[in-house]
């Protein structure tokens, strides 16, 4: 059992909204590892960061990704920082991974500058710019396909991904 596809991307790329729309198009379930982490910890992600620290959160994240990759067959969205772990990048090999690309202006508009995201608490615009620059090569490393989300609705992005998923394997989208 493996996910139909795995969505990766920066905060504000639209992983949850696009993933929900895509699952609807494909007639399967949607799962977000951030939701799994909240359920396992019994508290919201910002509280995990404050109470237990980022490393504890990342350990929960690695476990959530591992479990979902091995036991879920729908559309799976990973948290924006999941690809930072070598273990996670290695686990994504052999899966269909879609990198939802987003530029800074759209990411800022979508997440806001005070949206309760722990890594964006101080100087959110500069931090988000840094996250985009730092993580983009990692998203590209694991991706089978890249889909731009700027200026598009989740439904438009989901339609493009559904088309890519139906395309022959010899026509990669990256």
Coordinates of C-alpha atoms in Angstrom, one line a residue:
X1 CA 0.0 0.0 0.0
X2 CA 1.4 3.4 -1.0
X3 CA 0.0 6.9 -1.5
X4 CA -1.4 7.8 -5.0
X5 CA 0.9 10.8 -4.7
X6 CA 2.7 12.8 -2.1
X7 CA 2.5 16.6 -2.0
X8 CA 5.5 18.6 -0.8
X9 CA 6.1 22.3 -0.8
X10 CA 6.7 25.4 1.3
X11 CA 4.2 26.9 3.7
X12 CA 1.5 28.5 1.5
X13 CA 2.0 26.3 -1.5
X14 CA -1.5 24.9 -1.0
X15 CA -0.7 21.3 0.0
X16 CA -3.9 20.9 2.1
X17 CA -6.3 22.7 -0.1
X18 CA -5.0 21.2 -3.3
X19 CA -4.7 17.7 -1.7
X20 CA -8.3 17.8 -0.6
X21 CA -9.4 18.9 -4.1
X22 CA -7.2 16.2 -5.7
X23 CA -8.5 13.5 -3.5
X24 CA -12.0 14.5 -4.4
X25 CA -11.1 14.3 -8.1
X26 CA -9.5 10.9 -7.7
X27 CA -12.1 9.4 -5.4
X28 CA -9.7 8.6 -2.6
X29 CA -8.9 9.8 0.9
X30 CA -6.7 12.8 1.8
X31 CA -4.2 12.8 4.7
X32 CA -2.0 15.4 6.0
X33 CA 0.9 14.4 8.2
X34 CA 0.6 17.6 10.2
X35 CA -2.8 16.5 11.3
X36 CA -1.3 13.1 12.3
X37 CA 1.3 14.8 14.4
X38 CA -1.3 16.9 16.2
X39 CA -3.3 13.8 16.9
X40 CA -0.3 11.9 18.2
X41 CA 0.9 14.8 20.4
X42 CA -2.5 15.8 21.6
X43 CA -1.8 19.4 21.0
X44 CA -1.3 21.9 18.2
X45 CA 2.0 22.2 16.4
X46 CA 2.8 25.7 17.8
X47 CA 2.5 24.2 21.3
X48 CA 4.7 21.2 20.4
X49 CA 7.4 23.7 19.3
X50 CA 7.1 25.8 22.5
X51 CA 6.7 22.9 25.0
X52 CA 8.9 20.3 23.5
X53 CA 11.1 22.0 20.9
X54 CA 11.6 21.7 17.2
X55 CA 13.7 18.5 17.4
X56 CA 10.9 16.7 19.1
X57 CA 8.4 18.0 16.5
X58 CA 10.8 16.8 13.7
X59 CA 11.0 13.3 15.3
X60 CA 7.2 13.1 15.4
X61 CA 7.1 14.3 11.8
X62 CA 9.5 11.6 10.7
X63 CA 7.4 8.9 12.4
X64 CA 4.2 10.3 10.9
X65 CA 5.7 10.3 7.4
X66 CA 7.1 6.8 7.7
X67 CA 3.7 5.5 8.9
X68 CA 1.7 7.3 6.2
X69 CA 4.0 6.2 3.3
X70 CA 3.7 2.6 4.4
X71 CA 0.0 2.4 5.2
X72 CA -2.0 4.9 3.2
X73 CA -3.2 4.7 -0.4
X74 CA -4.7 8.2 -1.0
X75 CA -3.3 11.7 -1.5
X76 CA -0.8 12.5 1.2
X77 CA 0.5 16.0 2.1
X78 CA 3.7 16.4 4.1
X79 CA 4.5 19.4 6.3
X80 CA 6.7 22.0 4.6
X81 CA 9.8 21.0 6.6
X82 CA 9.5 17.2 6.3
X83 CA 12.0 17.1 3.4
X84 CA 14.7 18.4 5.7
X85 CA 15.2 14.9 7.1
X86 CA 17.5 12.6 5.1
X87 CA 15.4 9.7 6.3
X88 CA 12.3 11.3 4.8
X89 CA 13.9 12.1 1.5
X90 CA 15.2 8.5 1.2
X91 CA 11.7 7.2 2.1
X92 CA 10.1 9.2 -0.7
X93 CA 12.2 7.4 -3.3
X94 CA 9.9 5.3 -5.5
X95 CA 6.8 7.3 -4.6
X96 CA 5.1 9.8 -7.0
X97 CA 5.9 13.1 -5.4
X98 CA 4.5 16.4 -6.6
X99 CA 6.3 19.6 -5.6
X100 CA 3.8 22.4 -5.3
X101 CA 5.9 25.4 -6.2
X102 CA 5.0 28.8 -4.8
X103 CA 6.8 32.2 -4.9
X104 CA 7.2 34.5 -1.9
X105 CA 4.4 36.9 -2.8
X106 CA 1.7 34.2 -3.0
X107 CA 3.1 32.3 0.0
X108 CA 2.9 35.5 2.1
X109 CA -0.6 36.2 0.9
X110 CA -1.7 32.6 1.7
X111 CA -0.2 32.1 5.1
X112 CA -0.4 35.7 6.3
X113 CA 2.3 37.1 8.5
X114 CA 1.0 36.0 11.9
X115 CA -0.8 32.7 11.1
X116 CA 0.4 30.7 14.2
X117 CA 3.2 29.0 12.3
X118 CA 6.1 28.6 14.8
X119 CA 8.9 29.1 12.3
X120 CA 7.4 32.3 11.0
X121 CA 6.9 33.9 14.4
X122 CA 9.9 36.4 14.1
X123 CA 10.2 38.4 10.9
X124 CA 7.9 36.2 9.0
X125 CA 8.5 37.6 5.5
X126 CA 12.3 37.2 5.8
X127 CA 11.9 33.8 7.4
X128 CA 9.6 32.6 4.7
X129 CA 12.0 33.9 2.0
X130 CA 14.8 31.9 3.7
X131 CA 12.6 28.8 4.0
X132 CA 11.7 28.9 0.3
X133 CA 15.4 29.3 -0.7
X134 CA 16.6 26.6 1.7
X135 CA 14.0 24.0 0.9
X136 CA 13.4 24.4 -2.8
X137 CA 16.4 22.2 -3.8
X138 CA 15.2 19.5 -1.4
X139 CA 11.6 19.6 -2.9
X140 CA 13.1 19.4 -6.3
X141 CA 15.4 16.5 -5.3
X142 CA 12.4 14.3 -4.2
X143 CA 9.9 15.4 -6.8
X144 CA 8.6 13.4 -9.7
X145 CA 6.6 16.5 -10.9
X146 CA 6.5 20.2 -10.2
X147 CA 3.3 22.2 -10.4
X148 CA 3.3 26.0 -10.0
X149 CA 0.5 27.2 -7.8
X150 CA 0.9 31.0 -8.0
X151 CA -2.2 32.8 -9.1
X152 CA -4.2 29.5 -9.3
X153 CA -7.0 28.0 -7.3
X154 CA -6.5 24.7 -5.5
X155 CA -9.0 23.1 -8.0
X156 CA -6.9 24.3 -11.0
X157 CA -3.8 22.9 -9.5
X158 CA -5.6 19.6 -8.6
X159 CA -6.8 19.2 -12.2
X160 CA -3.2 19.6 -13.5
X161 CA -1.9 17.0 -11.0
X162 CA -4.7 14.6 -11.9
X163 CA -3.7 14.9 -15.6
X164 CA 0.0 14.3 -14.7
X165 CA -1.0 11.2 -12.7
X166 CA -2.9 9.8 -15.6
X167 CA 0.0 10.5 -18.1
X168 CA 2.3 7.7 -19.2
X169 CA 5.3 7.2 -16.9
X170 CA 7.7 8.1 -19.8
X171 CA 6.5 11.7 -19.7
X172 CA 7.8 13.1 -16.5
X173 CA 6.5 16.5 -15.4
X174 CA 9.6 17.9 -13.9

